[in-house]
Amino acid sequence: MPAKAKYTARDKWKMKKWYEVLAPKAFGEVSLGTTPADDPDKLIGRVVETTLYDLTGDISQVHVKLYFQIVSVEEGKAYTRFKGHELARDYMKSLIRRKSSKVQGIFDVTTKDGYVVRLTIAALTSFRCKSSQRRAIRRIIKDYIFSKTPGLIMDELVNEILSGKISNEIAELARKIYPIRRVEVYKSKLIMIPTEEGPKPAVVVSPVQLKSR
């Protein structure tokens, strides 16, 4: 019996084909590696994790985790959509200092082309500040992000997050209230996508799962 199980597993493996996973066009459709599947429909919805360092070769960006979700498969290639990003926990912990404050806010913003993205933004002060100053800093972050994002399409928003432009601009504004050591867009998550029928949740379900329902 054990031998028969081995042969069965080996036969199933032989049935699988390898598919090249590509980053979205905004990331140059660079290869994210390959993944096996006996049915290309089973790849739909699969999430691929990588780092910004893997895409750019810049070691200073190794702490930036990127998440892409496979949305279609054609001719041996799996195409993805940006799902979100997150900074490594160890990196964020390294930014925390004693006798300083962390001001954080979570905001759902809508881009010019109709995508809804949830952003987690953290401002780290040079010294411990008062609660009134924390509220003022959070208000600056909120006002900035809600005035900024409606003028950007999704790809532009992602680029300005990952390049640090948004973080730097918020830091400059917040320094008018209190000394700011650093601002980070700690996390992003795609919530809604635009469709012909209107906004829909950014949920990708494999056709295989739909058939089984």
PDB file of C-alpha atoms in Angstrom:
ATOM      1  CA  MET A   1       0.000   0.000   0.000  1.00  0.00           C
ATOM      2  CA  PRO A   2       2.700   2.614   0.810  1.00  0.00           C
ATOM      3  CA  ALA A   3       4.329   1.976  -2.588  1.00  0.00           C
ATOM      4  CA  LYS A   4       1.018   2.485  -4.371  1.00  0.00           C
ATOM      5  CA  ALA A   5       0.484   5.802  -2.561  1.00  0.00           C
ATOM      6  CA  LYS A   6       3.923   6.937  -3.705  1.00  0.00           C
ATOM      7  CA  TYR A   7       3.149   6.220  -7.350  1.00  0.00           C
ATOM      8  CA  THR A   8      -0.189   8.012  -7.079  1.00  0.00           C
ATOM      9  CA  ALA A   9       1.471  11.134  -5.681  1.00  0.00           C
ATOM     10  CA  ARG A  10       4.125  11.006  -8.378  1.00  0.00           C
ATOM     11  CA  ASP A  11       1.495  10.728 -11.135  1.00  0.00           C
ATOM     12  CA  LYS A  12      -0.354  13.763  -9.758  1.00  0.00           C
ATOM     13  CA  TRP A  13       2.868  15.753  -9.753  1.00  0.00           C
ATOM     14  CA  LYS A  14       3.554  14.831 -13.385  1.00  0.00           C
ATOM     15  CA  MET A  15       0.141  16.227 -14.324  1.00  0.00           C
ATOM     16  CA  LYS A  16       1.097  19.666 -13.051  1.00  0.00           C
ATOM     17  CA  LYS A  17       2.469  22.405 -15.283  1.00  0.00           C
ATOM     18  CA  TRP A  18       4.625  25.324 -14.293  1.00  0.00           C
ATOM     19  CA  TYR A  19       3.334  28.865 -14.737  1.00  0.00           C
ATOM     20  CA  GLU A  20       5.364  32.066 -14.639  1.00  0.00           C
ATOM     21  CA  VAL A  21       3.897  34.633 -12.245  1.00  0.00           C
ATOM     22  CA  LEU A  22       4.214  38.242 -13.409  1.00  0.00           C
ATOM     23  CA  ALA A  23       4.003  41.461 -11.408  1.00  0.00           C
ATOM     24  CA  PRO A  24       1.422  44.073 -12.556  1.00  0.00           C
ATOM     25  CA  LYS A  25       2.272  46.468 -15.398  1.00  0.00           C
ATOM     26  CA  ALA A  26       3.007  49.231 -12.877  1.00  0.00           C
ATOM     27  CA  PHE A  27       5.880  47.055 -11.659  1.00  0.00           C
ATOM     28  CA  GLY A  28       7.145  46.320 -15.161  1.00  0.00           C
ATOM     29  CA  GLU A  29       5.546  42.854 -15.318  1.00  0.00           C
ATOM     30  CA  VAL A  30       8.782  41.430 -13.915  1.00  0.00           C
ATOM     31  CA  SER A  31       8.801  37.725 -13.114  1.00  0.00           C
ATOM     32  CA  LEU A  32       7.901  36.836  -9.537  1.00  0.00           C
ATOM     33  CA  GLY A  33       8.894  33.216 -10.048  1.00  0.00           C
ATOM     34  CA  THR A  34       7.052  30.093 -11.150  1.00  0.00           C
ATOM     35  CA  THR A  35       4.315  28.033  -9.550  1.00  0.00           C
ATOM     36  CA  PRO A  36       2.875  24.594 -10.400  1.00  0.00           C
ATOM     37  CA  ALA A  37      -0.775  23.663 -10.994  1.00  0.00           C
ATOM     38  CA  ASP A  38      -2.666  20.823 -12.644  1.00  0.00           C
ATOM     39  CA  ASP A  39      -5.406  23.308 -13.569  1.00  0.00           C
ATOM     40  CA  PRO A  40      -4.672  27.001 -14.341  1.00  0.00           C
ATOM     41  CA  ASP A  41      -8.008  27.981 -12.788  1.00  0.00           C
ATOM     42  CA  LYS A  42      -6.654  26.825  -9.432  1.00  0.00           C
ATOM     43  CA  LEU A  43      -4.087  29.637  -9.574  1.00  0.00           C
ATOM     44  CA  ILE A  44      -6.766  32.349  -9.668  1.00  0.00           C
ATOM     45  CA  GLY A  45      -6.888  34.086  -6.289  1.00  0.00           C
ATOM     46  CA  ARG A  46      -3.503  32.808  -5.111  1.00  0.00           C
ATOM     47  CA  VAL A  47      -1.480  35.466  -3.277  1.00  0.00           C
ATOM     48  CA  VAL A  48       2.237  35.855  -3.985  1.00  0.00           C
ATOM     49  CA  GLU A  49       4.489  37.555  -1.443  1.00  0.00           C
ATOM     50  CA  THR A  50       7.761  39.245  -2.352  1.00  0.00           C
ATOM     51  CA  THR A  51       9.797  42.277  -1.275  1.00  0.00           C
ATOM     52  CA  LEU A  52      10.512  45.578  -2.960  1.00  0.00           C
ATOM     53  CA  TYR A  53      14.184  44.583  -2.815  1.00  0.00           C
ATOM     54  CA  ASP A  54      13.447  41.537  -4.990  1.00  0.00           C
ATOM     55  CA  LEU A  55      12.013  43.845  -7.657  1.00  0.00           C
ATOM     56  CA  THR A  56      14.481  46.726  -7.508  1.00  0.00           C
ATOM     57  CA  GLY A  57      17.688  45.165  -6.203  1.00  0.00           C
ATOM     58  CA  ASP A  58      17.933  47.963  -3.624  1.00  0.00           C
ATOM     59  CA  ILE A  59      18.907  46.329  -0.306  1.00  0.00           C
ATOM     60  CA  SER A  60      17.511  49.306   1.624  1.00  0.00           C
ATOM     61  CA  GLN A  61      14.015  48.176   0.539  1.00  0.00           C
ATOM     62  CA  VAL A  62      14.253  44.620   1.849  1.00  0.00           C
ATOM     63  CA  HIS A  63      11.856  45.439   4.715  1.00  0.00           C
ATOM     64  CA  VAL A  64       8.997  46.351   2.325  1.00  0.00           C
ATOM     65  CA  LYS A  65       6.766  43.318   1.788  1.00  0.00           C
ATOM     66  CA  LEU A  66       4.568  43.296  -1.315  1.00  0.00           C
ATOM     67  CA  TYR A  67       1.488  41.173  -1.942  1.00  0.00           C
ATOM     68  CA  PHE A  68       0.195  40.402  -5.431  1.00  0.00           C
ATOM     69  CA  GLN A  69      -2.889  38.316  -6.262  1.00  0.00           C
ATOM     70  CA  ILE A  70      -3.266  36.233  -9.395  1.00  0.00           C
ATOM     71  CA  VAL A  71      -6.310  37.397 -11.360  1.00  0.00           C
ATOM     72  CA  SER A  72      -5.870  35.670 -14.744  1.00  0.00           C
ATOM     73  CA  VAL A  73      -3.821  32.980 -16.466  1.00  0.00           C
ATOM     74  CA  GLU A  74      -3.003  32.966 -20.186  1.00  0.00           C
ATOM     75  CA  GLU A  75      -0.538  30.904 -22.215  1.00  0.00           C
ATOM     76  CA  GLY A  76       1.519  29.739 -19.272  1.00  0.00           C
ATOM     77  CA  LYS A  77       1.647  33.140 -17.582  1.00  0.00           C
ATOM     78  CA  ALA A  78      -0.169  34.157 -14.403  1.00  0.00           C
ATOM     79  CA  TYR A  79      -1.027  37.857 -14.232  1.00  0.00           C
ATOM     80  CA  THR A  80      -1.397  39.609 -10.892  1.00  0.00           C
ATOM     81  CA  ARG A  81      -2.949  42.646  -9.263  1.00  0.00           C
ATOM     82  CA  PHE A  82      -1.445  44.663  -6.409  1.00  0.00           C
ATOM     83  CA  LYS A  83      -3.134  43.523  -3.206  1.00  0.00           C
ATOM     84  CA  GLY A  84      -1.201  45.557  -0.666  1.00  0.00           C
ATOM     85  CA  HIS A  85       2.048  46.030   1.174  1.00  0.00           C
ATOM     86  CA  GLU A  86       3.344  45.937   4.726  1.00  0.00           C
ATOM     87  CA  LEU A  87       6.574  46.941   6.420  1.00  0.00           C
ATOM     88  CA  ALA A  88       8.381  44.183   8.318  1.00  0.00           C
ATOM     89  CA  ARG A  89       7.573  44.153  12.041  1.00  0.00           C
ATOM     90  CA  ASP A  90      11.239  44.086  13.000  1.00  0.00           C
ATOM     91  CA  TYR A  91      11.785  47.229  10.945  1.00  0.00           C
ATOM     92  CA  MET A  92       8.902  49.063  12.640  1.00  0.00           C
ATOM     93  CA  LYS A  93      10.114  47.944  16.074  1.00  0.00           C
ATOM     94  CA  SER A  94      13.555  49.356  15.283  1.00  0.00           C
ATOM     95  CA  LEU A  95      11.984  52.787  14.762  1.00  0.00           C
ATOM     96  CA  ILE A  96      10.385  52.912  18.200  1.00  0.00           C
ATOM     97  CA  ARG A  97      12.310  55.027  20.716  1.00  0.00           C
ATOM     98  CA  ARG A  98      11.831  55.537  24.431  1.00  0.00           C
ATOM     99  CA  LYS A  99      10.404  58.886  25.481  1.00  0.00           C
ATOM    100  CA  SER A 100       8.857  59.437  22.062  1.00  0.00           C
ATOM    101  CA  SER A 101       5.343  59.084  20.666  1.00  0.00           C
ATOM    102  CA  LYS A 102       3.784  57.076  17.874  1.00  0.00           C
ATOM    103  CA  VAL A 103       0.782  58.651  16.175  1.00  0.00           C
ATOM    104  CA  GLN A 104      -1.111  56.203  13.975  1.00  0.00           C
ATOM    105  CA  GLY A 105      -4.211  56.376  11.835  1.00  0.00           C
ATOM    106  CA  ILE A 106      -6.117  54.004   9.541  1.00  0.00           C
ATOM    107  CA  PHE A 107      -7.879  55.560   6.553  1.00  0.00           C
ATOM    108  CA  ASP A 108      -9.969  54.199   3.671  1.00  0.00           C
ATOM    109  CA  VAL A 109      -9.248  56.366   0.640  1.00  0.00           C
ATOM    110  CA  THR A 110     -10.599  56.382  -2.920  1.00  0.00           C
ATOM    111  CA  THR A 111      -8.327  56.946  -5.910  1.00  0.00           C
ATOM    112  CA  LYS A 112      -9.133  58.930  -9.029  1.00  0.00           C
ATOM    113  CA  ASP A 113      -9.882  55.717 -10.960  1.00  0.00           C
ATOM    114  CA  GLY A 114     -12.199  54.317  -8.302  1.00  0.00           C
ATOM    115  CA  TYR A 115     -10.066  51.975  -6.194  1.00  0.00           C
ATOM    116  CA  VAL A 116     -10.566  51.972  -2.426  1.00  0.00           C
ATOM    117  CA  VAL A 117      -7.421  51.376  -0.416  1.00  0.00           C
ATOM    118  CA  ARG A 118      -7.001  51.081   3.360  1.00  0.00           C
ATOM    119  CA  LEU A 119      -3.859  52.849   4.540  1.00  0.00           C
ATOM    120  CA  THR A 120      -2.194  52.566   7.939  1.00  0.00           C
ATOM    121  CA  ILE A 121       0.078  55.542   8.545  1.00  0.00           C
ATOM    122  CA  ALA A 122       2.372  56.071  11.536  1.00  0.00           C
ATOM    123  CA  ALA A 123       4.195  59.243  12.542  1.00  0.00           C
ATOM    124  CA  LEU A 124       7.069  58.869  15.023  1.00  0.00           C
ATOM    125  CA  THR A 125       7.980  61.937  17.038  1.00  0.00           C
ATOM    126  CA  SER A 126      11.419  62.895  18.298  1.00  0.00           C
ATOM    127  CA  PHE A 127      10.132  63.327  21.862  1.00  0.00           C
ATOM    128  CA  ARG A 128       7.042  62.417  23.813  1.00  0.00           C
ATOM    129  CA  CYS A 129       4.290  64.834  22.900  1.00  0.00           C
ATOM    130  CA  LYS A 130       1.015  65.878  24.502  1.00  0.00           C
ATOM    131  CA  SER A 131      -2.332  64.324  23.592  1.00  0.00           C
ATOM    132  CA  SER A 132      -3.425  67.597  21.975  1.00  0.00           C
ATOM    133  CA  GLN A 133      -0.335  67.523  19.763  1.00  0.00           C
ATOM    134  CA  ARG A 134      -1.004  63.891  18.843  1.00  0.00           C
ATOM    135  CA  ARG A 135      -4.539  64.824  17.801  1.00  0.00           C
ATOM    136  CA  ALA A 136      -3.208  67.696  15.700  1.00  0.00           C
ATOM    137  CA  ILE A 137      -0.680  65.417  13.975  1.00  0.00           C
ATOM    138  CA  ARG A 138      -3.357  62.824  13.259  1.00  0.00           C
ATOM    139  CA  ARG A 139      -5.573  65.548  11.817  1.00  0.00           C
ATOM    140  CA  ILE A 140      -2.758  66.656   9.501  1.00  0.00           C
ATOM    141  CA  ILE A 141      -2.282  63.070   8.305  1.00  0.00           C
ATOM    142  CA  LYS A 142      -6.010  62.655   7.703  1.00  0.00           C
ATOM    143  CA  ASP A 143      -6.455  65.981   5.898  1.00  0.00           C
ATOM    144  CA  TYR A 144      -3.418  65.340   3.717  1.00  0.00           C
ATOM    145  CA  ILE A 145      -4.299  61.799   2.689  1.00  0.00           C
ATOM    146  CA  PHE A 146      -7.936  62.614   1.888  1.00  0.00           C
ATOM    147  CA  SER A 147      -6.961  65.619  -0.220  1.00  0.00           C
ATOM    148  CA  LYS A 148      -4.084  63.800  -1.952  1.00  0.00           C
ATOM    149  CA  THR A 149      -5.548  60.474  -3.068  1.00  0.00           C
ATOM    150  CA  PRO A 150      -8.558  61.703  -5.128  1.00  0.00           C
ATOM    151  CA  GLY A 151      -6.063  63.228  -7.579  1.00  0.00           C
ATOM    152  CA  LEU A 152      -4.068  60.005  -8.049  1.00  0.00           C
ATOM    153  CA  ILE A 153      -4.874  56.861  -9.980  1.00  0.00           C
ATOM    154  CA  MET A 154      -4.155  53.579  -8.218  1.00  0.00           C
ATOM    155  CA  ASP A 155      -0.737  53.026  -9.809  1.00  0.00           C
ATOM    156  CA  GLU A 156       0.358  56.562  -8.896  1.00  0.00           C
ATOM    157  CA  LEU A 157      -0.762  56.104  -5.301  1.00  0.00           C
ATOM    158  CA  VAL A 158       1.193  52.857  -4.955  1.00  0.00           C
ATOM    159  CA  ASN A 159       4.274  54.486  -6.484  1.00  0.00           C
ATOM    160  CA  GLU A 160       4.122  57.474  -4.133  1.00  0.00           C
ATOM    161  CA  ILE A 161       3.698  55.162  -1.135  1.00  0.00           C
ATOM    162  CA  LEU A 162       6.603  52.887  -2.016  1.00  0.00           C
ATOM    163  CA  SER A 163       8.906  55.728  -3.077  1.00  0.00           C
ATOM    164  CA  GLY A 164       8.395  57.439   0.283  1.00  0.00           C
ATOM    165  CA  LYS A 165       6.981  60.616  -1.279  1.00  0.00           C
ATOM    166  CA  ILE A 166       3.762  60.525   0.748  1.00  0.00           C
ATOM    167  CA  SER A 167       5.655  59.826   3.979  1.00  0.00           C
ATOM    168  CA  ASN A 168       8.043  62.724   3.374  1.00  0.00           C
ATOM    169  CA  GLU A 169       5.272  65.182   2.543  1.00  0.00           C
ATOM    170  CA  ILE A 170       3.306  64.259   5.662  1.00  0.00           C
ATOM    171  CA  ALA A 171       6.440  64.599   7.801  1.00  0.00           C
ATOM    172  CA  GLU A 172       7.076  68.114   6.493  1.00  0.00           C
ATOM    173  CA  LEU A 173       3.527  69.194   7.342  1.00  0.00           C
ATOM    174  CA  ALA A 174       3.516  67.510  10.760  1.00  0.00           C
ATOM    175  CA  ARG A 175       6.800  69.179  11.758  1.00  0.00           C
ATOM    176  CA  LYS A 176       4.884  72.446  11.959  1.00  0.00           C
ATOM    177  CA  ILE A 177       3.144  70.951  14.989  1.00  0.00           C
ATOM    178  CA  TYR A 178       5.955  68.987  16.646  1.00  0.00           C
ATOM    179  CA  PRO A 179       9.427  67.550  15.826  1.00  0.00           C
ATOM    180  CA  ILE A 180       8.852  64.458  13.676  1.00  0.00           C
ATOM    181  CA  ARG A 181      11.545  61.826  13.329  1.00  0.00           C
ATOM    182  CA  ARG A 182       9.869  59.706  10.679  1.00  0.00           C
ATOM    183  CA  VAL A 183       6.565  58.962   8.955  1.00  0.00           C
ATOM    184  CA  GLU A 184       5.797  55.578   7.405  1.00  0.00           C
ATOM    185  CA  VAL A 185       2.856  54.299   5.396  1.00  0.00           C
ATOM    186  CA  TYR A 186       3.069  51.110   7.389  1.00  0.00           C
ATOM    187  CA  LYS A 187       0.458  49.093   5.522  1.00  0.00           C
ATOM    188  CA  SER A 188      -1.863  49.246   2.517  1.00  0.00           C
ATOM    189  CA  LYS A 189      -4.674  46.929   1.508  1.00  0.00           C
ATOM    190  CA  LEU A 190      -6.863  46.981  -1.599  1.00  0.00           C
ATOM    191  CA  ILE A 191     -10.489  46.973  -0.431  1.00  0.00           C
ATOM    192  CA  MET A 192     -12.668  47.792  -3.453  1.00  0.00           C
ATOM    193  CA  ILE A 193     -12.157  47.805  -7.218  1.00  0.00           C
ATOM    194  CA  PRO A 194     -14.126  49.702  -9.904  1.00  0.00           C
ATOM    195  CA  THR A 195     -16.260  47.666 -12.321  1.00  0.00           C
ATOM    196  CA  GLU A 196     -18.881  48.463 -14.956  1.00  0.00           C
ATOM    197  CA  GLU A 197     -21.542  47.618 -12.380  1.00  0.00           C
ATOM    198  CA  GLY A 198     -19.944  49.894  -9.781  1.00  0.00           C
ATOM    199  CA  PRO A 199     -17.450  49.350  -6.938  1.00  0.00           C
ATOM    200  CA  LYS A 200     -17.035  45.751  -5.812  1.00  0.00           C
ATOM    201  CA  PRO A 201     -14.989  44.100  -3.041  1.00  0.00           C
ATOM    202  CA  ALA A 202     -11.463  43.223  -4.178  1.00  0.00           C
ATOM    203  CA  VAL A 203     -12.088  39.520  -3.691  1.00  0.00           C
ATOM    204  CA  VAL A 204     -10.709  37.062  -6.235  1.00  0.00           C
ATOM    205  CA  VAL A 205     -12.328  33.631  -6.227  1.00  0.00           C
ATOM    206  CA  SER A 206     -11.020  30.707  -8.242  1.00  0.00           C
ATOM    207  CA  PRO A 207     -13.477  29.311 -10.852  1.00  0.00           C
ATOM    208  CA  VAL A 208     -12.771  25.917  -9.284  1.00  0.00           C
ATOM    209  CA  GLN A 209     -14.186  27.131  -5.974  1.00  0.00           C
ATOM    210  CA  LEU A 210     -17.214  28.624  -7.692  1.00  0.00           C
ATOM    211  CA  LYS A 211     -17.998  25.276  -9.338  1.00  0.00           C
ATOM    212  CA  SER A 212     -17.837  23.475  -6.000  1.00  0.00           C
ATOM    213  CA  ARG A 213     -20.405  25.760  -4.366  1.00  0.00           C
TER     214      ARG A 213
END
